[in-house]
Amino acid sequence: MPAKLSTRPLLGRCTITGGLGLVLLGAGLPAVAAEGSEADLSRFYRQKVVWSKCDGVEMPEDLQCGKVTVPLDYARPRAGTLELALARYRATGRSRGSVLLNFGGPGGPGVSELAAGGKDFMSLTNGYDVVSFDPRGVGRSSPVTCGTGPATAPDEDADLDEDPQAVLKQLRKVADTCTKHSGPVLPHIGTVNASRDLDIMRQALGDKKLNYLGFSYGSRLGAVYAAQFPEKVGRMALDGVDTLTEPLTEQGVAGAAGQQTALEDFVDWCVKDIACPFGTDARTAREEVVRLVDSLDQDPVPTDFGEDFTGQDLVGAIGQALYSKELWPSLERALASLVEDGDTGPLLWFSGGGTAFRAGGGIALRADNGTDGGLVDQEDVPLDNLPAALMAINCADDPDRPSARRITRELGRLRAEYEQASPVFGRYRLTEVLTCYGRPKGTDFIRDEVRDVRTPKMLLVGTRGDPATPYRWTVETAERLGDSAVVLDNKGEGHTGYASSKCVHRKVDAFLLYGSLPPDGSSCGPEDDGR
């Protein structure tokens, strides 16, 4: 394909990767900030969640919503506050407290995810209130955005080989535009602060220990919490385990390779069906996918949303559908609609273009009753919030900021490495990685400090055929966390195992509800995966 780079797919549409009153609650209020600086946080730990019916026509009747207030800047807790949105399903019987869920991303809004997929977690209501949340900068919680318009759609004709400086100039422009539109929350986004927010939620929910189930990026958040608050860890399960050490460049290559493998598996499945739009020969079909992406990059097609549909938009949509084998029939039909009728609508559903969110022009923190960052209405969540938050959080978590000279020197090698990993997903994933250029250096806390945690046993689930978080990350993260980590090997396909494997579902529930852990290194076979 042409050696060009476009940042538009990451900014123009939602590309999912891949969920409160003041009363003194008592003991255990941390008085020390994340990296050693002391700060008085007692007023934030004197909260109790006030629950009420959730607003919105698509909200389940039995889902309750609330909020919690956290400091904008933990080093200066009087400098401003944020409100974070929460939602819960109440325990059906006697509750032993709450289990908090994070659905990943980073940038995934927990409230809407729990509203849409709550049935998968009803078994946990046998003992817990099941709670999810929109992390800072995400969903209704002061959502970051890169805005809309020409400033977020740089010239797509910058050639990586001929003019890398033009590419870097574009990336810096995108970073500046995101800063302009996102408001004060952007410098304080990231997992280290989200983990501290999680501890305030724990206390506001009335729990002495945090019981937690984190998927994909949510495993990173759980691991950081275990390092910051080891004495507050209850029962913690991490499914689709993220890396804690690999630089974003290496993560991107692994992600591209994983998605390419998943695409090839999909194509092998598709060509056995007469309705497959790429024919009946797997090798030819894979070549047809590449040609389709290149063709749309050269000649995009119009959509009902005002923006043309490019090859990179197609790549983003395919990537989302490959996270679950259950979506393959829908992906096949969506691709057939594009190939045979020129209809992008079904593919836009995968990439987020079919959501009801409108493209906001930026969210300003407001000042009501002493709170600067109040919740925004669901309809005011910017359309690009998820990809904007994904970029912001990943960059905030990564300390590597190579110089322009180094990027220029290595750009050709990186492009070749990514395209070798995947002729379909390589360019897209490289674009994601390069978007950190022009942003402030991220924290080194995760890479340097999240290790050898002294917590109760934690359950780590890795799936062998996971296209987003390779199984080796589960093994590496378990070794890094130390003796507390217990690994469950899911010999299945797809991203994470809880929703797709009955075996994984049973074992995670048994641990969270009853404290029953499988032996370290035990497995769930593909015959148990429920597909």
Short mmCIF file of C-alpha atoms in Angstrom, two decimals:
data_model
loop_
_atom_site.label_atom_id
_atom_site.label_comp_id
_atom_site.label_asym_id
_atom_site.label_seq_id
_atom_site.Cartn_x
_atom_site.Cartn_y
_atom_site.Cartn_z
CA MET A 1 0.00 0.00 0.00
CA PRO A 2 1.15 3.63 -0.32
CA ALA A 3 3.47 4.67 2.48
CA LYS A 4 1.09 7.27 3.84
CA LEU A 5 -0.32 7.92 7.26
CA SER A 6 -3.68 9.29 8.30
CA THR A 7 -4.78 10.35 11.75
CA ARG A 8 -8.37 10.86 10.69
CA PRO A 9 -9.65 7.35 11.50
CA LEU A 10 -8.65 7.82 15.12
CA LEU A 11 -10.38 11.15 15.46
CA GLY A 12 -13.39 11.12 13.19
CA ARG A 13 -15.23 8.10 14.54
CA CYS A 14 -15.55 6.03 17.69
CA THR A 15 -13.15 3.10 17.33
CA ILE A 16 -13.71 0.80 20.29
CA THR A 17 -10.72 -1.44 21.09
CA GLY A 18 -11.55 -3.71 22.00
CA GLY A 19 -17.86 0.63 33.30
CA LEU A 20 -22.54 9.34 45.85
CA GLY A 21 -23.82 13.08 49.46
CA LEU A 22 -21.19 13.34 52.12
CA VAL A 23 -21.05 11.15 55.23
CA LEU A 24 -17.98 10.12 57.25
CA LEU A 25 -17.36 6.44 56.56
CA GLY A 26 -14.60 5.74 59.05
CA ALA A 27 -11.19 4.16 58.99
CA GLY A 28 -8.58 3.62 56.35
CA LEU A 29 -8.45 7.02 54.64
CA PRO A 30 -5.17 7.27 52.71
CA ALA A 31 -3.28 10.47 53.42
CA VAL A 32 -0.41 10.07 50.95
CA ALA A 33 -0.57 10.89 47.27
CA ALA A 34 0.45 8.46 44.50
CA GLU A 35 4.17 9.09 44.24
CA GLY A 36 4.94 10.15 47.77
CA SER A 37 3.57 13.69 47.94
CA GLU A 38 1.26 14.24 50.89
CA ALA A 39 -2.17 15.70 50.32
CA ASP A 40 -5.32 15.92 52.42
CA LEU A 41 -7.92 13.79 50.66
CA SER A 42 -10.18 13.22 53.64
CA ARG A 43 -13.12 15.16 52.24
CA PHE A 44 -13.19 12.91 49.17
CA TYR A 45 -13.18 9.81 51.37
CA ARG A 46 -16.19 11.10 53.33
CA GLN A 47 -18.62 10.36 50.52
CA LYS A 48 -21.43 7.92 50.18
CA VAL A 49 -22.99 7.14 46.82
CA VAL A 50 -26.58 8.28 46.39
CA TRP A 51 -28.35 6.07 43.87
CA SER A 52 -31.36 6.92 41.70
CA LYS A 53 -33.06 5.73 38.53
CA CYS A 54 -30.89 6.16 35.44
CA ASP A 55 -31.99 8.72 32.87
CA GLY A 56 -32.29 7.64 29.25
CA VAL A 57 -34.77 5.76 27.12
CA GLU A 58 -32.52 2.72 26.68
CA MET A 59 -31.53 2.38 30.33
CA PRO A 60 -32.77 -0.83 32.01
CA GLU A 61 -35.41 -0.26 34.68
CA ASP A 62 -33.40 -2.04 37.36
CA LEU A 63 -30.15 -0.16 36.68
CA GLN A 64 -29.36 2.62 39.15
CA CYS A 65 -27.03 5.57 38.57
CA GLY A 66 -24.94 7.77 40.83
CA LYS A 67 -21.71 9.73 40.96
CA VAL A 68 -18.60 10.29 43.03
CA THR A 69 -16.41 13.40 43.32
CA VAL A 70 -12.62 13.16 42.95
CA PRO A 71 -9.84 15.75 42.82
CA LEU A 72 -8.79 16.94 39.40
CA ASP A 73 -5.16 16.94 40.55
CA TYR A 74 -4.20 14.63 43.41
CA ALA A 75 -1.11 16.70 44.14
CA ARG A 76 -3.34 19.78 44.59
CA PRO A 77 -6.73 18.47 45.74
CA ARG A 78 -8.12 21.98 46.32
CA ALA A 79 -7.41 23.03 42.74
CA GLY A 80 -10.63 21.58 41.31
CA THR A 81 -12.78 18.48 41.22
CA LEU A 82 -14.37 16.05 38.79
CA GLU A 83 -17.56 14.04 39.01
CA LEU A 84 -17.43 10.43 37.81
CA ALA A 85 -20.54 8.59 36.63
CA LEU A 86 -21.42 5.23 38.19
CA ALA A 87 -24.13 2.62 37.61
CA ARG A 88 -25.11 -0.55 39.45
CA TYR A 89 -27.31 -3.58 39.49
CA ARG A 90 -28.24 -4.35 43.07
CA ALA A 91 -27.54 -7.73 44.64
CA THR A 92 -30.53 -10.07 44.43
CA GLY A 93 -29.99 -11.41 47.92
CA ARG A 94 -27.85 -10.38 50.84
CA SER A 95 -25.04 -8.20 49.52
CA ARG A 96 -21.48 -8.59 50.73
CA GLY A 97 -20.62 -5.26 49.08
CA SER A 98 -19.75 -4.31 45.53
CA VAL A 99 -17.71 -5.70 42.67
CA LEU A 100 -16.45 -2.99 40.32
CA LEU A 101 -16.13 -3.65 36.59
CA ASN A 102 -13.92 -1.97 34.02
CA PHE A 103 -14.62 -3.00 30.43
CA GLY A 104 -11.34 -1.84 28.93
CA GLY A 105 -10.46 0.43 26.07
CA PRO A 106 -8.79 2.41 27.46
CA GLY A 107 -11.62 4.85 27.05
CA GLY A 108 -14.59 2.50 27.33
CA PRO A 109 -17.54 4.04 29.23
CA GLY A 110 -18.60 1.63 31.95
CA VAL A 111 -22.11 2.96 32.53
CA SER A 112 -23.36 2.41 28.99
CA GLU A 113 -21.50 -0.90 28.74
CA LEU A 114 -23.17 -2.19 31.90
CA ALA A 115 -26.55 -0.98 30.63
CA ALA A 116 -26.08 -2.80 27.31
CA GLY A 117 -24.41 -6.00 28.52
CA GLY A 118 -25.52 -6.37 32.09
CA LYS A 119 -27.03 -9.82 31.55
CA ASP A 120 -23.51 -11.30 31.37
CA PHE A 121 -22.93 -10.27 35.00
CA MET A 122 -26.23 -11.17 36.63
CA SER A 123 -24.67 -14.25 38.23
CA LEU A 124 -22.47 -11.92 40.28
CA THR A 125 -25.55 -10.26 41.78
CA ASN A 126 -25.94 -13.45 43.85
CA GLY A 127 -23.51 -11.84 46.25
CA TYR A 128 -22.62 -8.36 45.05
CA ASP A 129 -23.91 -5.07 43.84
CA VAL A 130 -22.40 -5.02 40.34
CA VAL A 131 -21.00 -1.54 39.69
CA SER A 132 -19.28 0.09 36.73
CA PHE A 133 -18.13 3.64 36.04
CA ASP A 134 -16.98 6.12 33.44
CA PRO A 135 -13.32 6.87 34.27
CA ARG A 136 -12.04 10.44 34.22
CA GLY A 137 -12.05 11.79 30.68
CA VAL A 138 -14.45 9.08 29.51
CA GLY A 139 -18.17 9.00 28.77
CA ARG A 140 -20.09 11.38 31.02
CA SER A 141 -17.04 12.01 33.26
CA SER A 142 -15.51 15.19 31.75
CA PRO A 143 -15.01 13.51 28.34
CA VAL A 144 -11.92 14.43 26.38
CA THR A 145 -12.31 15.19 22.69
CA CYS A 146 -10.27 16.35 19.75
CA GLY A 147 -13.21 18.28 18.35
CA THR A 148 -14.41 18.22 14.76
CA GLY A 149 -13.50 19.93 11.56
CA PRO A 150 -10.35 20.42 9.47
CA ALA A 151 -8.02 20.68 12.47
CA THR A 152 -8.70 17.05 13.33
CA ALA A 153 -8.36 15.81 9.77
CA PRO A 154 -4.80 16.58 8.65
CA ASP A 155 -3.62 16.16 5.08
CA GLU A 156 -3.70 12.45 4.34
CA ASP A 157 -1.10 12.72 1.58
CA ALA A 158 1.98 13.09 3.79
CA ASP A 159 4.40 10.39 2.66
CA LEU A 160 6.26 8.53 5.41
CA ASP A 161 9.25 7.93 3.18
CA GLU A 162 9.50 11.26 1.39
CA ASP A 163 8.47 13.75 4.08
CA PRO A 164 8.44 12.35 7.65
CA GLN A 165 8.75 15.89 9.01
CA ALA A 166 5.35 16.69 7.51
CA VAL A 167 3.94 13.65 9.34
CA LEU A 168 5.36 14.86 12.64
CA LYS A 169 3.96 18.32 12.01
CA GLN A 170 0.52 16.80 11.50
CA LEU A 171 0.80 14.77 14.69
CA ARG A 172 1.79 17.82 16.73
CA LYS A 173 -1.16 19.70 15.27
CA VAL A 174 -3.48 16.88 16.32
CA ALA A 175 -2.02 16.88 19.85
CA ASP A 176 -2.51 20.65 20.13
CA THR A 177 -6.08 20.37 18.85
CA CYS A 178 -6.91 17.66 21.40
CA THR A 179 -5.47 19.79 24.18
CA LYS A 180 -7.53 22.78 23.06
CA HIS A 181 -10.81 20.87 23.03
CA SER A 182 -10.40 18.59 26.05
CA GLY A 183 -10.12 21.10 28.87
CA PRO A 184 -8.37 20.81 32.25
CA VAL A 185 -8.90 17.06 32.66
CA LEU A 186 -6.43 16.12 29.89
CA PRO A 187 -3.19 16.72 31.87
CA HIS A 188 -4.60 14.58 34.70
CA ILE A 189 -5.88 11.65 32.70
CA GLY A 190 -4.23 8.23 32.87
CA THR A 191 -4.26 5.01 34.86
CA VAL A 192 -2.33 6.21 37.92
CA ASN A 193 -5.02 8.82 38.65
CA ALA A 194 -7.85 6.49 37.59
CA SER A 195 -6.58 3.99 40.16
CA ARG A 196 -6.73 6.62 42.88
CA ASP A 197 -10.28 7.42 41.75
CA LEU A 198 -11.06 3.72 42.10
CA ASP A 199 -10.06 3.79 45.75
CA ILE A 200 -12.32 6.75 46.44
CA MET A 201 -15.15 4.82 44.76
CA ARG A 202 -14.41 1.80 46.96
CA GLN A 203 -14.76 3.90 50.09
CA ALA A 204 -17.84 5.74 48.80
CA LEU A 205 -19.50 2.39 48.14
CA GLY A 206 -18.84 1.38 51.73
CA ASP A 207 -16.35 -1.42 50.97
CA LYS A 208 -13.29 -2.06 53.11
CA LYS A 209 -11.66 -3.97 50.25
CA LEU A 210 -11.93 -3.57 46.47
CA ASN A 211 -13.52 -6.51 44.67
CA TYR A 212 -12.82 -6.02 40.99
CA LEU A 213 -13.21 -7.54 37.54
CA GLY A 214 -11.18 -5.82 34.81
CA PHE A 215 -11.10 -6.66 31.10
CA SER A 216 -8.22 -5.88 28.74
CA TYR A 217 -7.06 -2.36 29.69
CA GLY A 218 -9.05 -2.90 32.88
CA SER A 219 -6.36 -5.40 33.88
CA ARG A 220 -3.78 -2.61 33.71
CA LEU A 221 -5.97 -0.50 35.96
CA GLY A 222 -6.36 -3.39 38.40
CA ALA A 223 -2.62 -4.05 38.49
CA VAL A 224 -1.85 -0.39 39.16
CA TYR A 225 -4.43 -0.37 41.98
CA ALA A 226 -2.77 -3.45 43.48
CA ALA A 227 0.56 -1.63 43.50
CA GLN A 228 -0.84 1.61 44.96
CA PHE A 229 -3.26 0.11 47.49
CA PRO A 230 -2.16 -3.48 48.21
CA GLU A 231 -3.81 -3.51 51.64
CA LYS A 232 -7.17 -2.61 50.07
CA VAL A 233 -7.26 -5.43 47.47
CA GLY A 234 -10.08 -7.92 47.96
CA ARG A 235 -10.92 -10.42 45.22
CA MET A 236 -9.47 -9.24 41.91
CA ALA A 237 -9.87 -10.96 38.52
CA LEU A 238 -8.13 -9.68 35.38
CA ASP A 239 -9.30 -11.04 32.00
CA GLY A 240 -7.40 -10.38 28.76
CA VAL A 241 -4.27 -9.27 30.56
CA ASP A 242 -2.49 -6.16 29.32
CA THR A 243 1.26 -5.61 29.31
CA LEU A 244 2.85 -3.45 32.00
CA THR A 245 6.27 -3.11 30.40
CA GLU A 246 6.25 -3.13 26.61
CA PRO A 247 6.62 0.25 24.88
CA LEU A 248 3.68 1.39 22.77
CA THR A 249 5.65 0.62 19.60
CA GLU A 250 5.96 -3.05 20.59
CA GLN A 251 2.37 -3.18 21.80
CA GLY A 252 1.24 -1.91 18.42
CA VAL A 253 3.17 -4.59 16.52
CA ALA A 254 1.73 -7.30 18.79
CA GLY A 255 -1.76 -5.90 18.29
CA ALA A 256 -1.38 -5.76 14.51
CA ALA A 257 -0.10 -9.34 14.37
CA GLY A 258 -2.90 -10.58 16.62
CA GLN A 259 -5.56 -8.87 14.55
CA GLN A 260 -4.05 -10.23 11.33
CA THR A 261 -4.26 -13.78 12.73
CA ALA A 262 -7.86 -13.19 13.75
CA LEU A 263 -8.65 -11.81 10.27
CA GLU A 264 -7.16 -14.87 8.62
CA ASP A 265 -9.23 -17.11 10.88
CA PHE A 266 -12.32 -15.11 9.91
CA VAL A 267 -11.50 -15.41 6.20
CA ASP A 268 -10.98 -19.18 6.54
CA TRP A 269 -14.44 -19.35 8.09
CA CYS A 270 -16.03 -16.96 5.61
CA VAL A 271 -14.95 -18.73 2.40
CA LYS A 272 -16.79 -21.88 3.47
CA ASP A 273 -20.04 -19.92 3.08
CA ILE A 274 -21.42 -19.23 -0.40
CA ALA A 275 -22.43 -15.76 0.82
CA CYS A 276 -18.83 -14.72 1.54
CA PRO A 277 -18.18 -11.56 -0.53
CA PHE A 278 -14.54 -12.54 -1.16
CA GLY A 279 -15.15 -15.86 -2.89
CA THR A 280 -14.34 -19.42 -1.84
CA ASP A 281 -10.52 -19.46 -1.89
CA ALA A 282 -8.91 -18.30 1.36
CA ARG A 283 -5.67 -17.01 -0.20
CA THR A 284 -7.50 -15.00 -2.83
CA ALA A 285 -9.95 -13.73 -0.21
CA ARG A 286 -7.14 -12.36 1.96
CA GLU A 287 -5.73 -10.53 -1.06
CA GLU A 288 -9.20 -9.14 -1.78
CA VAL A 289 -9.40 -7.65 1.72
CA VAL A 290 -6.10 -5.79 1.18
CA ARG A 291 -7.27 -4.57 -2.24
CA LEU A 292 -10.55 -3.35 -0.76
CA VAL A 293 -8.75 -1.36 1.95
CA ASP A 294 -6.38 0.20 -0.60
CA SER A 295 -9.25 1.01 -2.95
CA LEU A 296 -11.23 2.81 -0.26
CA ASP A 297 -8.15 4.76 0.86
CA GLN A 298 -7.71 5.94 -2.72
CA ASP A 299 -11.43 6.51 -3.41
CA PRO A 300 -13.55 6.77 -0.20
CA VAL A 301 -17.33 6.38 -0.41
CA PRO A 302 -19.91 8.81 1.07
CA THR A 303 -21.81 8.06 4.29
CA ASP A 304 -24.90 9.46 5.96
CA PHE A 305 -22.71 11.05 8.65
CA GLY A 306 -21.08 13.69 6.49
CA GLU A 307 -17.64 12.05 6.23
CA ASP A 308 -16.43 9.68 3.54
CA PHE A 309 -15.70 6.08 4.48
CA THR A 310 -12.01 5.28 3.93
CA GLY A 311 -9.98 2.11 3.91
CA GLN A 312 -8.72 2.92 7.39
CA ASP A 313 -12.33 3.28 8.56
CA LEU A 314 -12.90 -0.22 7.18
CA VAL A 315 -9.84 -1.49 9.03
CA GLY A 316 -11.17 -0.03 12.29
CA ALA A 317 -14.58 -1.62 11.78
CA ILE A 318 -13.13 -5.04 10.95
CA GLY A 319 -10.86 -4.83 13.98
CA GLN A 320 -13.83 -4.36 16.31
CA ALA A 321 -15.78 -7.25 14.81
CA LEU A 322 -12.83 -9.63 15.16
CA TYR A 323 -12.82 -9.31 18.95
CA SER A 324 -15.64 -11.86 19.19
CA LYS A 325 -16.31 -14.88 16.99
CA GLU A 326 -20.02 -14.35 17.65
CA LEU A 327 -19.79 -11.20 15.49
CA TRP A 328 -18.37 -12.99 12.44
CA PRO A 329 -21.75 -13.60 10.72
CA SER A 330 -22.63 -9.92 11.17
CA LEU A 331 -19.22 -8.89 9.81
CA GLU A 332 -19.68 -11.14 6.77
CA ARG A 333 -23.06 -9.53 6.01
CA ALA A 334 -21.66 -6.02 6.58
CA LEU A 335 -18.77 -6.64 4.19
CA ALA A 336 -21.17 -8.07 1.61
CA SER A 337 -23.29 -4.92 1.87
CA LEU A 338 -20.20 -2.81 1.16
CA VAL A 339 -18.80 -4.95 -1.66
CA GLU A 340 -22.08 -5.69 -3.42
CA ASP A 341 -24.14 -2.56 -2.74
CA GLY A 342 -21.68 0.12 -1.64
CA ASP A 343 -23.57 0.35 1.68
CA THR A 344 -21.33 1.37 4.59
CA GLY A 345 -24.11 1.47 7.20
CA PRO A 346 -23.59 -2.02 8.71
CA LEU A 347 -19.83 -1.44 8.99
CA LEU A 348 -20.38 1.94 10.63
CA TRP A 349 -22.23 0.10 13.37
CA PHE A 350 -19.02 -1.73 14.25
CA SER A 351 -16.90 1.44 14.20
CA GLY A 352 -19.35 3.48 16.26
CA GLY A 353 -20.80 5.58 13.48
CA GLY A 354 -24.26 4.26 14.24
CA THR A 355 -24.32 5.46 17.84
CA ALA A 356 -26.59 8.22 19.02
CA PHE A 357 -23.72 10.33 20.32
CA ARG A 358 -23.30 13.62 18.54
CA ALA A 359 -19.93 15.13 17.74
CA GLY A 360 -19.45 17.76 20.39
CA GLY A 361 -17.03 20.60 20.00
CA GLY A 362 -15.37 20.23 23.37
CA ILE A 363 -16.53 19.99 26.96
CA ALA A 364 -15.72 22.80 29.37
CA LEU A 365 -15.50 22.02 33.06
CA ARG A 366 -18.23 23.83 34.91
CA ALA A 367 -18.46 25.25 38.42
CA ASP A 368 -21.65 24.23 40.23
CA ASN A 369 -21.84 23.89 44.01
CA GLY A 370 -18.07 23.85 44.29
CA THR A 371 -17.62 21.20 41.61
CA ASP A 372 -15.66 22.17 38.52
CA GLY A 373 -16.09 19.05 36.39
CA GLY A 374 -19.73 18.06 36.54
CA LEU A 375 -21.19 15.13 34.61
CA VAL A 376 -22.24 15.85 31.04
CA ASP A 377 -25.51 14.60 29.57
CA GLN A 378 -25.24 11.41 27.56
CA GLU A 379 -26.24 13.17 24.35
CA ASP A 380 -23.37 15.63 24.83
CA VAL A 381 -20.66 12.97 24.93
CA PRO A 382 -18.48 13.75 21.88
CA LEU A 383 -18.55 11.20 19.10
CA ASP A 384 -14.76 10.87 19.19
CA ASN A 385 -14.50 10.48 22.97
CA LEU A 386 -13.48 6.84 22.95
CA PRO A 387 -10.57 7.16 20.48
CA ALA A 388 -9.55 10.50 22.00
CA ALA A 389 -9.51 8.94 25.49
CA LEU A 390 -7.69 5.86 24.21
CA MET A 391 -4.90 8.03 22.83
CA ALA A 392 -4.76 10.27 25.90
CA ILE A 393 -4.63 7.41 28.42
CA ASN A 394 -2.14 5.30 26.51
CA CYS A 395 0.14 8.30 26.06
CA ALA A 396 -0.20 9.29 29.72
CA ASP A 397 0.80 5.75 30.72
CA ASP A 398 3.86 5.58 28.48
CA PRO A 399 7.09 7.42 29.41
CA ASP A 400 8.75 7.04 26.02
CA ARG A 401 8.89 10.23 23.95
CA PRO A 402 11.50 9.79 21.22
CA SER A 403 12.82 12.94 19.61
CA ALA A 404 11.77 14.09 16.15
CA ARG A 405 15.21 13.10 14.87
CA ARG A 406 14.87 9.57 16.23
CA ILE A 407 11.34 9.16 14.87
CA THR A 408 12.46 10.41 11.46
CA ARG A 409 15.36 7.97 11.50
CA GLU A 410 13.23 4.98 12.57
CA LEU A 411 9.96 5.69 10.78
CA GLY A 412 10.79 3.62 7.71
CA ARG A 413 11.84 0.65 9.83
CA LEU A 414 8.71 0.93 11.97
CA ARG A 415 6.44 1.11 8.94
CA ALA A 416 8.05 -2.00 7.45
CA GLU A 417 7.79 -3.83 10.78
CA TYR A 418 4.12 -2.97 11.16
CA GLU A 419 3.24 -3.85 7.57
CA GLN A 420 5.06 -7.16 7.95
CA ALA A 421 3.02 -7.87 11.08
CA SER A 422 -0.17 -7.07 9.17
CA PRO A 423 -0.73 -5.76 5.65
CA VAL A 424 -4.24 -4.79 6.78
CA PHE A 425 -3.85 -3.48 10.34
CA GLY A 426 -0.21 -2.34 10.32
CA ARG A 427 -0.73 1.23 9.12
CA TYR A 428 -3.69 1.73 11.44
CA ARG A 429 -1.82 0.52 14.52
CA LEU A 430 1.29 2.54 13.68
CA THR A 431 -0.87 5.66 13.48
CA GLU A 432 -2.21 4.94 16.97
CA VAL A 433 1.32 4.66 18.36
CA LEU A 434 2.64 7.82 16.68
CA THR A 435 -0.15 9.96 18.10
CA CYS A 436 1.79 10.33 21.36
CA TYR A 437 4.26 12.56 19.56
CA GLY A 438 3.74 16.17 20.65
CA ARG A 439 2.15 15.17 23.96
CA PRO A 440 3.80 15.49 27.38
CA LYS A 441 5.90 12.57 28.57
CA GLY A 442 3.86 9.96 30.41
CA THR A 443 4.41 8.44 33.84
CA ASP A 444 7.10 5.87 34.54
CA PHE A 445 5.17 4.58 37.59
CA ILE A 446 3.58 1.61 35.80
CA ARG A 447 6.76 0.35 34.19
CA ASP A 448 8.96 0.90 37.24
CA GLU A 449 6.74 0.39 40.28
CA VAL A 450 3.99 -2.11 39.41
CA ARG A 451 5.77 -5.30 40.43
CA ASP A 452 5.95 -7.85 43.26
CA VAL A 453 2.66 -6.73 44.79
CA ARG A 454 1.85 -7.92 48.29
CA THR A 455 -1.85 -8.64 47.93
CA PRO A 456 -4.22 -11.58 48.30
CA LYS A 457 -4.25 -13.96 45.36
CA MET A 458 -5.46 -12.48 42.06
CA LEU A 459 -6.86 -14.44 39.11
CA LEU A 460 -5.36 -13.64 35.68
CA VAL A 461 -7.14 -15.04 32.60
CA GLY A 462 -5.28 -15.25 29.29
CA THR A 463 -6.84 -16.45 26.04
CA ARG A 464 -4.61 -18.25 23.53
CA GLY A 465 -6.34 -16.81 20.45
CA ASP A 466 -6.77 -13.28 21.76
CA PRO A 467 -6.20 -10.76 18.94
CA ALA A 468 -5.66 -7.79 21.27
CA THR A 469 -3.85 -9.03 24.38
CA PRO A 470 -1.59 -11.97 23.47
CA TYR A 471 -1.37 -14.82 25.95
CA ARG A 472 2.31 -14.14 26.60
CA TRP A 473 1.29 -10.83 28.22
CA THR A 474 -0.67 -12.80 30.80
CA VAL A 475 2.39 -14.89 31.62
CA GLU A 476 4.72 -11.87 31.70
CA THR A 477 2.39 -9.78 33.86
CA ALA A 478 1.86 -12.69 36.27
CA GLU A 479 5.62 -13.04 36.68
CA ARG A 480 5.93 -9.32 37.24
CA LEU A 481 3.15 -9.16 39.84
CA GLY A 482 4.74 -12.04 41.73
CA ASP A 483 3.35 -14.76 43.96
CA SER A 484 -0.07 -13.12 44.20
CA ALA A 485 -0.88 -13.92 40.54
CA VAL A 486 -2.72 -17.11 39.59
CA VAL A 487 -3.01 -17.81 35.83
CA LEU A 488 -5.97 -19.45 34.09
CA ASP A 489 -5.12 -20.57 30.53
CA ASN A 490 -8.14 -20.21 28.25
CA LYS A 491 -7.46 -22.28 25.11
CA GLY A 492 -10.07 -20.45 23.08
CA GLU A 493 -10.44 -17.61 20.60
CA GLY A 494 -11.46 -13.98 20.85
CA HIS A 495 -10.66 -11.07 23.11
CA THR A 496 -11.07 -12.02 26.81
CA GLY A 497 -12.84 -15.16 28.00
CA TYR A 498 -15.56 -14.29 30.53
CA ALA A 499 -18.37 -13.64 28.02
CA SER A 500 -17.38 -16.33 25.49
CA SER A 501 -16.22 -19.28 27.60
CA LYS A 502 -18.59 -20.98 30.03
CA CYS A 503 -15.57 -22.50 31.78
CA VAL A 504 -13.89 -19.13 32.32
CA HIS A 505 -17.20 -17.61 33.42
CA ARG A 506 -17.69 -20.33 36.05
CA LYS A 507 -14.17 -20.09 37.42
CA VAL A 508 -14.15 -16.27 37.63
CA ASP A 509 -17.56 -16.28 39.35
CA ALA A 510 -16.44 -18.99 41.78
CA PHE A 511 -13.46 -16.87 42.75
CA LEU A 512 -15.28 -13.56 43.07
CA LEU A 513 -18.31 -14.99 44.87
CA TYR A 514 -16.74 -17.70 47.00
CA GLY A 515 -12.98 -17.16 46.95
CA SER A 516 -12.44 -20.47 45.14
CA LEU A 517 -9.31 -20.20 42.99
CA PRO A 518 -8.31 -22.69 40.27
CA PRO A 519 -4.77 -24.04 40.52
CA ASP A 520 -2.12 -21.81 38.96
CA GLY A 521 -1.63 -22.84 35.33
CA SER A 522 -4.94 -24.70 35.01
CA SER A 523 -6.88 -24.33 31.79
CA CYS A 524 -10.22 -24.08 30.07
CA GLY A 525 -10.33 -26.06 26.84
CA PRO A 526 -11.94 -24.88 23.60
CA GLU A 527 -14.63 -27.53 24.03
CA ASP A 528 -15.78 -25.59 27.10
CA ASP A 529 -15.93 -22.19 25.47
CA GLY A 530 -19.67 -22.15 24.90
CA ARG A 531 -19.50 -21.16 21.21
#
